[in-house]
Coordinates of C-alpha atoms and ligand atoms in Angstrom, one line a residue:
M1289 CA 116.0 98.1 71.1
F1290 CA 116.1 97.8 74.9
D1291 CA 113.8 95.2 76.6
Y1292 CA 113.1 97.3 79.6
L1293 CA 113.0 100.8 79.6
I1294 CA 113.5 101.6 83.9
V1295 CA 112.2 105.2 84.9
G1296 CA 114.3 106.2 88.1
A1297 CA 117.8 105.5 88.7
G1298 CA 116.8 104.6 93.2
F1299 CA 116.5 101.7 94.7
A1300 CA 113.4 100.4 92.7
G1301 CA 114.9 101.1 89.4
S1302 CA 118.2 99.9 90.6
V1303 CA 117.6 96.7 91.7
L1304 CA 115.1 95.8 88.8
A1305 CA 118.3 97.1 86.7
E1306 CA 120.4 94.7 88.0
R1307 CA 118.6 91.6 88.3
L1308 CA 117.1 91.9 84.6
A1309 CA 120.5 92.6 83.4
R1310 CA 122.6 89.9 85.6
D1311 CA 120.2 87.7 86.3
G1312 CA 118.1 87.6 83.7
G1313 CA 120.1 88.5 80.2
K1314 CA 117.9 91.4 79.5
Y1315 CA 119.0 95.1 77.7
I1316 CA 118.3 97.7 79.9
L1317 CA 117.9 101.6 79.6
L1318 CA 118.1 103.4 83.0
I1319 CA 116.9 107.0 82.9
D1320 CA 116.7 109.5 85.9
R1321 CA 115.6 113.5 85.2
R1322 CA 118.1 113.6 88.3
N1323 CA 122.0 114.4 87.3
H1324 CA 122.8 111.3 89.5
I1325 CA 121.8 107.9 90.1
G1326 CA 120.6 106.3 93.9
G1327 CA 117.4 108.7 94.1
N1328 CA 117.0 109.6 97.2
A1329 CA 119.2 107.6 99.2
Y1330 CA 122.1 109.4 96.8
D1331 CA 125.0 110.9 98.5
H1332 CA 128.5 112.8 98.1
Y1333 CA 131.4 114.5 98.9
N1334 CA 131.0 117.8 99.1
E1335 CA 133.3 120.9 98.6
D1336 CA 134.9 120.2 102.2
G1337 CA 135.2 116.4 101.1
I1338 CA 132.7 115.1 103.9
L1339 CA 130.2 112.6 102.9
V1340 CA 126.8 113.5 103.1
H1341 CA 123.0 112.5 101.8
K1342 CA 121.9 114.9 99.5
Y1343 CA 118.2 114.1 100.4
G1344 CA 118.9 114.0 104.3
P1345 CA 119.7 111.1 106.5
H1346 CA 119.3 107.4 105.4
I1347 CA 120.0 104.9 107.7
F1348 CA 119.8 101.2 106.6
H1349 CA 118.1 98.7 108.7
T1350 CA 115.9 95.4 107.9
N1351 CA 114.9 92.4 109.5
S1352 CA 115.3 90.8 105.7
A1353 CA 118.1 88.4 105.4
N1354 CA 116.8 88.3 101.6
V1355 CA 117.4 92.2 101.3
F1356 CA 120.5 92.0 103.4
D1357 CA 122.3 89.3 101.8
Y1358 CA 121.2 90.9 98.3
L1359 CA 122.5 94.3 99.0
S1360 CA 125.7 93.0 100.6
R1361 CA 126.9 91.8 97.0
F1362 CA 127.1 95.4 96.2
T1363 CA 128.7 96.4 99.7
K1364 CA 130.6 95.7 102.5
W1365 CA 128.8 97.3 105.8
R1366 CA 129.6 99.6 108.4
P1367 CA 127.8 98.5 111.8
Y1368 CA 125.7 101.4 112.5
E1369 CA 123.3 101.5 115.4
H1370 CA 120.8 104.8 114.9
R1371 CA 120.1 107.3 117.9
V1372 CA 118.2 110.0 118.0
L1373 CA 117.3 112.6 120.8
A1374 CA 114.4 114.7 121.0
S1375 CA 114.6 118.8 122.3
V1376 CA 111.5 118.6 124.8
D1377 CA 111.1 121.2 127.9
G1378 CA 114.6 122.2 127.7
Q1379 CA 116.1 118.9 127.3
L1380 CA 117.7 116.7 125.0
L1381 CA 116.0 113.3 125.5
P1382 CA 115.6 109.9 124.3
I1383 CA 112.8 109.4 121.4
P1384 CA 111.7 106.8 121.1
I1385 CA 110.4 107.9 124.4
N1386 CA 111.8 105.2 127.2
L1387 CA 112.6 104.5 130.8
D1388 CA 115.5 107.4 130.4
T1389 CA 112.9 109.9 128.8
I1390 CA 110.8 109.6 131.1
N1391 CA 112.6 109.8 134.1
R1392 CA 114.7 113.1 133.5
L1393 CA 111.9 114.7 131.9
Y1394 CA 109.8 114.4 135.3
G1395 CA 113.0 114.0 137.5
L1396 CA 112.0 110.6 138.6
N1397 CA 113.6 107.5 139.3
L1398 CA 110.9 104.9 137.8
T1399 CA 111.8 101.3 137.4
S1400 CA 110.5 99.4 134.2
F1401 CA 107.7 97.8 136.6
Q1402 CA 106.5 101.2 137.0
L1403 CA 106.9 103.3 133.9
A1404 CA 104.5 100.5 132.5
D1405 CA 102.0 101.4 135.3
F1406 CA 102.6 105.1 134.5
F1407 CA 102.1 104.2 130.8
N1408 CA 98.6 102.7 131.9
S1409 CA 97.4 105.1 134.1
V1410 CA 98.0 108.3 131.4
A1411 CA 96.7 106.2 128.2
E1412 CA 93.4 106.6 126.7
P1413 CA 92.5 103.8 125.7
R1414 CA 91.3 103.1 122.3
T1415 CA 90.2 99.8 120.9
G1416 CA 91.8 99.6 117.3
A1417 CA 93.5 103.1 117.1
R1418 CA 93.2 104.5 113.4
T1419 CA 94.6 107.9 113.3
S1420 CA 98.1 109.3 114.0
E1421 CA 96.9 110.9 117.0
E1422 CA 95.1 108.1 118.5
V1423 CA 97.6 105.3 118.5
I1424 CA 100.3 107.7 120.7
V1425 CA 97.7 108.7 122.8
S1426 CA 96.5 105.3 123.4
K1427 CA 100.0 104.7 124.7
V1428 CA 101.3 107.3 126.6
G1429 CA 98.5 109.8 126.9
R1430 CA 97.9 113.3 125.8
E1431 CA 100.7 115.5 127.7
L1432 CA 103.6 113.1 126.2
Y1433 CA 101.6 113.2 122.6
E1434 CA 101.6 116.9 122.7
K1435 CA 105.0 116.9 124.0
F1436 CA 107.0 114.9 122.0
F1437 CA 104.7 113.9 118.7
R1438 CA 102.0 116.5 118.0
N1439 CA 103.8 119.6 116.9
Y1440 CA 106.6 117.4 114.9
T1441 CA 103.7 115.8 113.0
R1442 CA 102.1 119.2 112.2
K1443 CA 105.3 120.5 111.1
Q1444 CA 106.3 117.3 108.9
W1445 CA 103.1 117.1 107.2
G1446 CA 101.2 120.2 107.3
L1447 CA 98.2 118.2 108.7
D1448 CA 97.2 117.4 112.4
P1449 CA 98.2 113.9 113.4
S1450 CA 94.3 113.6 114.1
E1451 CA 93.9 113.8 109.4
L1452 CA 97.0 110.8 109.5
D1453 CA 97.0 107.2 109.1
A1454 CA 97.8 105.4 112.6
S1455 CA 100.8 104.3 110.5
V1456 CA 102.2 107.1 110.8
T1457 CA 103.4 107.6 113.7
A1458 CA 103.4 104.1 114.8
R1459 CA 107.0 104.0 113.3
V1460 CA 107.7 105.0 116.7
P1461 CA 108.0 102.6 119.2
T1462 CA 107.8 103.1 123.0
R1463 CA 109.6 101.3 125.4
T1464 CA 109.7 101.0 129.4
N1465 CA 113.3 99.8 128.9
R1466 CA 116.6 102.1 128.5
D1467 CA 117.0 100.7 125.1
D1468 CA 117.8 104.4 123.3
R1469 CA 118.3 102.8 119.7
Y1470 CA 115.8 104.0 116.9
F1471 CA 115.3 100.9 114.8
T1472 CA 115.6 97.0 116.8
D1473 CA 115.8 95.5 113.5
T1474 CA 118.2 92.4 113.2
Y1475 CA 120.7 94.3 110.5
Q1476 CA 121.6 97.6 110.8
A1477 CA 124.4 99.0 109.0
M1478 CA 125.4 101.4 106.4
P1479 CA 127.3 101.1 103.3
L1480 CA 130.8 101.3 104.0
L1481 CA 131.6 103.6 101.2
G1482 CA 128.5 105.3 100.9
Y1483 CA 124.9 104.3 98.7
T1484 CA 126.2 105.7 95.9
R1485 CA 129.1 103.5 95.5
M1486 CA 126.8 100.5 96.4
F1487 CA 124.5 101.8 93.5
E1488 CA 127.4 101.8 91.1
N1489 CA 128.6 98.9 91.7
M1490 CA 125.3 97.6 90.9
L1491 CA 124.8 99.0 88.1
D1492 CA 128.5 98.1 86.7
H1493 CA 127.2 95.6 83.9
P1494 CA 127.2 96.0 80.4
K1495 CA 123.8 95.4 79.4
I1496 CA 122.5 98.2 81.9
K1497 CA 123.1 101.9 79.9
I1498 CA 122.8 104.7 81.9
L1499 CA 121.1 108.3 80.7
L1500 CA 120.9 110.7 83.7
N1501 CA 119.0 114.7 83.1
T1502 CA 116.4 112.9 81.2
D1503 CA 113.2 113.0 81.8
Y1504 CA 110.8 110.2 80.7
K1505 CA 108.6 112.1 78.4
E1506 CA 111.7 113.6 76.3
I1507 CA 112.5 110.1 75.2
R1508 CA 109.5 107.7 75.7
D1509 CA 108.8 108.1 72.1
C1510 CA 111.8 107.6 70.6
I1511 CA 114.0 105.1 72.0
P1512 CA 112.8 101.4 71.1
H1513 CA 112.4 99.7 74.1
R1514 CA 109.8 96.7 74.6
E1515 CA 108.2 97.4 78.3
V1516 CA 108.5 100.3 80.8
I1517 CA 109.2 99.9 84.8
F1518 CA 108.2 103.3 86.4
T1519 CA 109.6 104.3 89.6
G1520 CA 108.1 108.0 89.9
P1521 CA 104.9 109.4 91.1
V1522 CA 102.2 107.9 89.4
D1523 CA 99.5 110.5 89.2
E1524 CA 102.2 112.6 86.9
F1525 CA 102.5 108.8 84.9
F1526 CA 98.9 109.7 83.9
D1527 CA 99.2 113.3 83.8
F1528 CA 97.1 113.9 87.0
R1529 CA 94.2 112.6 85.4
F1530 CA 91.9 112.3 88.5
G1531 CA 94.1 115.2 90.3
K1532 CA 97.5 115.4 92.1
L1533 CA 98.0 113.0 94.7
P1534 CA 99.3 114.7 98.0
Y1535 CA 103.2 114.1 98.5
R1536 CA 105.2 116.1 101.5
S1537 CA 108.0 117.6 100.3
L1538 CA 111.5 119.1 102.2
E1539 CA 113.8 122.0 102.0
F1540 CA 117.5 120.6 102.7
R1541 CA 119.6 123.2 104.4
H1542 CA 123.0 121.6 104.0
E1543 CA 126.2 123.6 106.2
T1544 CA 129.0 122.9 107.2
R1545 CA 130.6 124.0 110.2
N1546 CA 134.5 124.8 111.6
V1547 CA 134.0 121.9 114.8
R1548 CA 135.1 118.2 115.3
V1549 CA 131.7 118.0 116.5
F1550 CA 128.3 119.7 115.9
Q1551 CA 125.7 118.2 118.7
P1552 CA 125.2 115.3 120.8
A1553 CA 123.6 112.7 118.7
P1554 CA 123.3 111.7 115.1
V1555 CA 120.1 113.0 114.5
I1556 CA 118.3 115.8 117.0
N1557 CA 114.3 116.2 116.7
Y1558 CA 112.9 119.5 117.0
P1559 CA 109.2 119.0 117.6
N1560 CA 107.9 122.4 119.4
E1561 CA 111.1 125.0 118.5
H1562 CA 112.0 126.0 114.9
P1563 CA 110.1 125.7 111.1
F1564 CA 112.8 122.7 110.6
T1565 CA 112.2 119.3 112.0
R1566 CA 115.6 117.8 112.7
V1567 CA 119.0 118.3 112.8
T1568 CA 121.5 115.5 111.1
E1569 CA 125.2 115.0 111.8
F1570 CA 126.6 113.3 108.9
K1571 CA 129.8 112.0 110.5
Y1572 CA 128.3 110.1 112.9
L1573 CA 126.4 108.0 110.0
T1574 CA 129.5 107.5 107.9
G1575 CA 132.0 107.1 110.6
Q1576 CA 134.2 109.4 108.4
E1577 CA 136.9 111.3 110.7
H1578 CA 137.3 115.2 109.4
S1579 CA 138.5 118.0 111.4
K1580 CA 135.0 120.1 109.9
T1581 CA 131.5 118.5 110.4
S1582 CA 127.9 118.3 108.1
I1583 CA 124.7 118.9 109.3
V1584 CA 121.5 119.2 107.5
Y1585 CA 118.5 121.1 108.6
E1586 CA 114.8 119.6 107.4
Y1587 CA 112.2 121.8 106.6
P1588 CA 108.9 120.6 105.2
C1589 CA 106.8 122.1 102.8
S1590 CA 103.9 120.9 100.4
E1591 CA 106.1 122.1 97.5
G1592 CA 108.6 120.7 95.3
D1593 CA 110.6 117.2 94.8
P1594 CA 108.1 114.8 96.0
Y1595 CA 109.2 113.0 98.9
Y1596 CA 107.0 111.2 101.3
P1597 CA 103.5 109.7 100.3
V1598 CA 100.6 110.9 102.5
P1599 CA 99.0 108.0 104.4
R1600 CA 95.1 109.2 104.8
P1601 CA 91.8 108.1 104.0
E1602 CA 91.1 110.3 101.0
N1603 CA 94.7 109.5 99.3
S1604 CA 94.3 105.9 99.8
E1605 CA 91.1 106.5 97.9
L1606 CA 92.4 108.9 95.2
Y1607 CA 95.6 106.5 94.9
A1608 CA 92.9 103.7 94.5
R1609 CA 92.3 105.1 91.1
Y1610 CA 95.6 105.3 90.1
K1611 CA 96.1 102.1 91.1
E1612 CA 93.3 100.9 88.9
L1613 CA 94.5 102.7 85.8
A1614 CA 98.2 101.3 86.1
G1615 CA 97.2 97.8 86.8
A1616 CA 95.5 98.4 83.2
A1617 CA 98.6 99.6 81.1
T1618 CA 99.7 97.2 79.3
G1619 CA 104.0 96.5 79.1
V1620 CA 104.3 99.1 82.1
Y1621 CA 105.7 97.7 85.7
F1622 CA 104.9 100.4 88.8
V1623 CA 107.8 99.8 91.7
G1624 CA 108.8 101.8 94.6
R1625 CA 107.7 104.7 97.1
L1626 CA 106.4 106.8 94.2
A1627 CA 104.7 104.8 91.8
T1628 CA 102.8 102.7 94.3
Y1629 CA 102.2 105.5 97.0
R1630 CA 103.4 103.7 100.1
Y1631 CA 105.6 105.1 102.8
Y1632 CA 108.1 102.6 102.3
N1633 CA 112.0 102.5 103.7
M1634 CA 114.9 101.7 101.5
D1635 CA 114.9 97.3 102.3
Q1636 CA 111.0 97.6 101.8
V1637 CA 111.5 99.4 98.0
T1638 CA 114.3 96.6 98.1
A1639 CA 112.1 93.8 99.0
Q1640 CA 109.3 94.9 96.3
A1641 CA 111.8 95.0 93.5
L1642 CA 112.8 92.1 93.9
T1643 CA 110.0 90.3 94.2
V1644 CA 108.5 92.4 91.0
Y1645 CA 111.8 90.8 89.0
S1646 CA 110.6 87.5 90.6
K1647 CA 107.0 87.4 89.0
I1648 CA 108.5 88.9 85.5
R1649 CA 111.2 85.9 85.3
S1650 CA 109.0 83.7 86.6
G1651 CA 106.1 84.6 84.1
W1652 CA 103.7 84.4 86.8
V1653 CA 102.8 88.3 86.0
S1654 CA 101.0 87.8 82.3
S1655 CA 101.0 90.4 79.9
G1656 CA 98.7 93.2 80.6
S1657 CA 96.8 91.9 83.2
A1658 CA 95.6 94.1 86.2
A1659 CA 98.4 91.3 88.6
R1660 CA 100.8 94.4 86.8
L1661 CA 99.9 96.5 89.5
L1662 CA 102.6 95.0 92.0
H1663 CA 101.2 94.2 95.5
L1664 CA 100.8 90.6 94.9
P1665 CA 102.1 87.9 97.3
L1666 CA 105.3 88.4 98.5
E1667 CA 108.5 86.0 98.3
R1668 CA 108.7 84.2 101.3
G1669 CA 111.8 86.7 103.6
H1670 CA 110.5 89.7 101.6
E1671 CA 107.1 89.4 103.9
A1672 CA 109.3 90.2 107.2
S1673 CA 110.7 93.6 105.6
L1674 CA 107.3 94.3 104.0
N1675 CA 104.8 93.9 106.9
R1676 CA 106.9 96.1 109.6
Ligands
FAD2244 P1 113.3 107.3 94.9 O1 114.7 107.2 95.6 O2 112.7 108.4 95.0 O3 113.9 107.5 93.6 C1 112.7 107.7 92.2 C2 113.7 108.3 91.2 O4 112.6 108.6 90.1 C3 114.4 109.8 91.4 O5 115.7 109.6 91.6 C4 113.6 110.6 90.1 O6 114.8 111.8 90.0 C5 113.3 109.8 89.2 N1 112.3 109.8 88.7 C6 110.6 110.5 88.8 N2 109.9 110.6 87.8 C7 111.1 110.5 86.3 C8 110.9 110.8 85.0 N3 109.4 111.2 84.8 N4 111.7 110.4 84.2 C9 113.0 110.8 84.7 N5 113.2 110.3 85.9 C10 112.4 110.4 87.0 N6 114.5 105.1 103.8 C11 115.3 103.9 104.9 O7 115.4 103.2 105.0 N7 115.8 104.7 106.0 C12 116.3 106.0 106.1 O8 116.8 106.5 107.3 C13 115.3 107.2 105.1 N8 115.7 108.3 105.9 C14 114.5 109.0 104.7 C15 115.0 110.4 105.0 C16 114.3 111.2 104.0 C17 114.3 112.6 104.3 C18 113.6 111.1 102.7 C19 113.1 111.8 101.9 C20 113.1 109.3 102.7 C21 114.0 108.5 103.9 N9 113.7 106.8 103.7 C22 114.6 106.0 104.3 C23 113.0 106.2 102.4 C24 113.9 106.6 101.1 O9 114.6 107.5 100.5 C25 113.5 105.7 100.0 O10 112.3 104.3 100.6 C26 113.9 105.1 98.7 O11 114.6 105.7 98.4 C27 112.8 105.0 98.0 O12 113.4 104.4 96.4 P2 112.8 104.5 95.0 O13 113.3 103.8 94.2 O14 111.2 104.0 95.4 O15 112.2 106.5 94.9
UDP2245 N1 107.3 111.9 115.2 C1 107.5 112.3 115.9 N2 108.3 113.1 116.7 C2 109.6 112.3 116.4 C3 109.9 111.3 115.5 C4 108.5 110.9 114.8 O1 106.3 113.0 116.3 O2 110.0 112.8 117.6 C5 106.4 111.2 114.2 C6 106.2 112.0 112.3 O3 104.7 112.3 112.3 C7 106.9 111.1 112.1 C8 106.6 110.0 112.1 O4 106.5 110.1 113.5 O5 106.6 111.6 110.5 C9 107.4 108.6 111.7 O6 109.0 109.5 112.3 P1 110.3 108.4 111.5 O7 111.4 109.1 112.3 O8 110.0 107.5 110.8 O9 110.1 110.0 110.0 P2 111.2 109.8 108.8 O10 112.4 109.2 109.1 O11 110.7 108.6 107.6 O12 110.8 110.9 108.5

């Protein structure tokens, strides 16, 4: 009899498998319907021997020392600060918008102080911006919003920014200095030998058994287990009882080019041209030396694997109904980006899983109670990661 059947071998499922087995001494069956571990963070060497991320670029960054220290047990790191250029008006310009973006876009020579004045002059003030349109227009005005955000967002989400929560575009800051890093977190690094190797180290324990190519529904009634940790889509778990929760999907077009370097930055965003949103060149991320280079194009779509929960009020309302069901489900914990319908980064999912483990271990989560739905008060140190 397994103590825990864990559904999904991504960050949520793997962190919990590791903690419950290594620290808790429990017997774990970890399953995934895909043919690999790592969830969306899975990477592998392609046929040309280049390390690529199957499900698009995954860049690790966090402000949480706890999360970074925990993952450091399973990997060494390669320092890496991510940079992105956006193709706008025939130029490749830094995004997040910074001093160089504006000076180059408009052929100006502003100082940081002058740029702050410029933003103030074009911004449309809003108190408490609620939508993804308002949050950008209230900082940099309508013209820059239209050049950098409106069309990218429409392509990525199939919705106008005015229909999405502010939290979506608020992920991208605006700067008046020349800092062109995509993230400013304290810890920014890539697993030295890749994510999959990190997951392999995490799951290398005699009390963890792994079953791939296996859907939860196929085995839930025939493999004895005490409790379930579910990290797949929450609506699917409940057979879409209240209807489908919208998730945004992507198609990835991977290509290898017979050149050392394909583009001048790790990622180039295309807000206004092409049906794809961005192109990533993996060698920048991994530091790999190779005579060829591999890239991936991301084409957003509504059908396909669920990659992004879609943050908007009606979806939150629908999720709230599933959350109530999840809270009442006996012996099942819902953890991760799909199961808690949160637009979480890898570090946030790790923090959430570590918090869930702490609650399970300390017995704070009593059997069958509503507290099983894990938006519980967080451990100190995980808060920084989750509240960004
Ligand atoms: P997942 O990784 O989705 O794992 C869930 C697993 O459950 C999947 O492998 C799935 O096959 C399995 N599963 C689902 N249902 C079932 C079932 N019924 N039976 C069996 N198995 C099932 N985060 C960052 O921090 N930095 C980034 O740069 C970054 N870039 C991203 C780029 C893209 C294109 C995407 C889509 C996401 C990105 N993320 C990034 C987010 C990151 O992928 C997630 O935070 C993280 O992978 C979530 O982990 P998870 O375990 O919750 O879910
Ligand atoms: N975004 C945009 N233009 C850009 C970059 C981002 O409009 O050049 C918006 C878009 O809505 C996107 C969101 O900001 O979905 C968050 O961007 P992020 O790079 O964090 O997206 P992710 O890496 O999660 O796909």
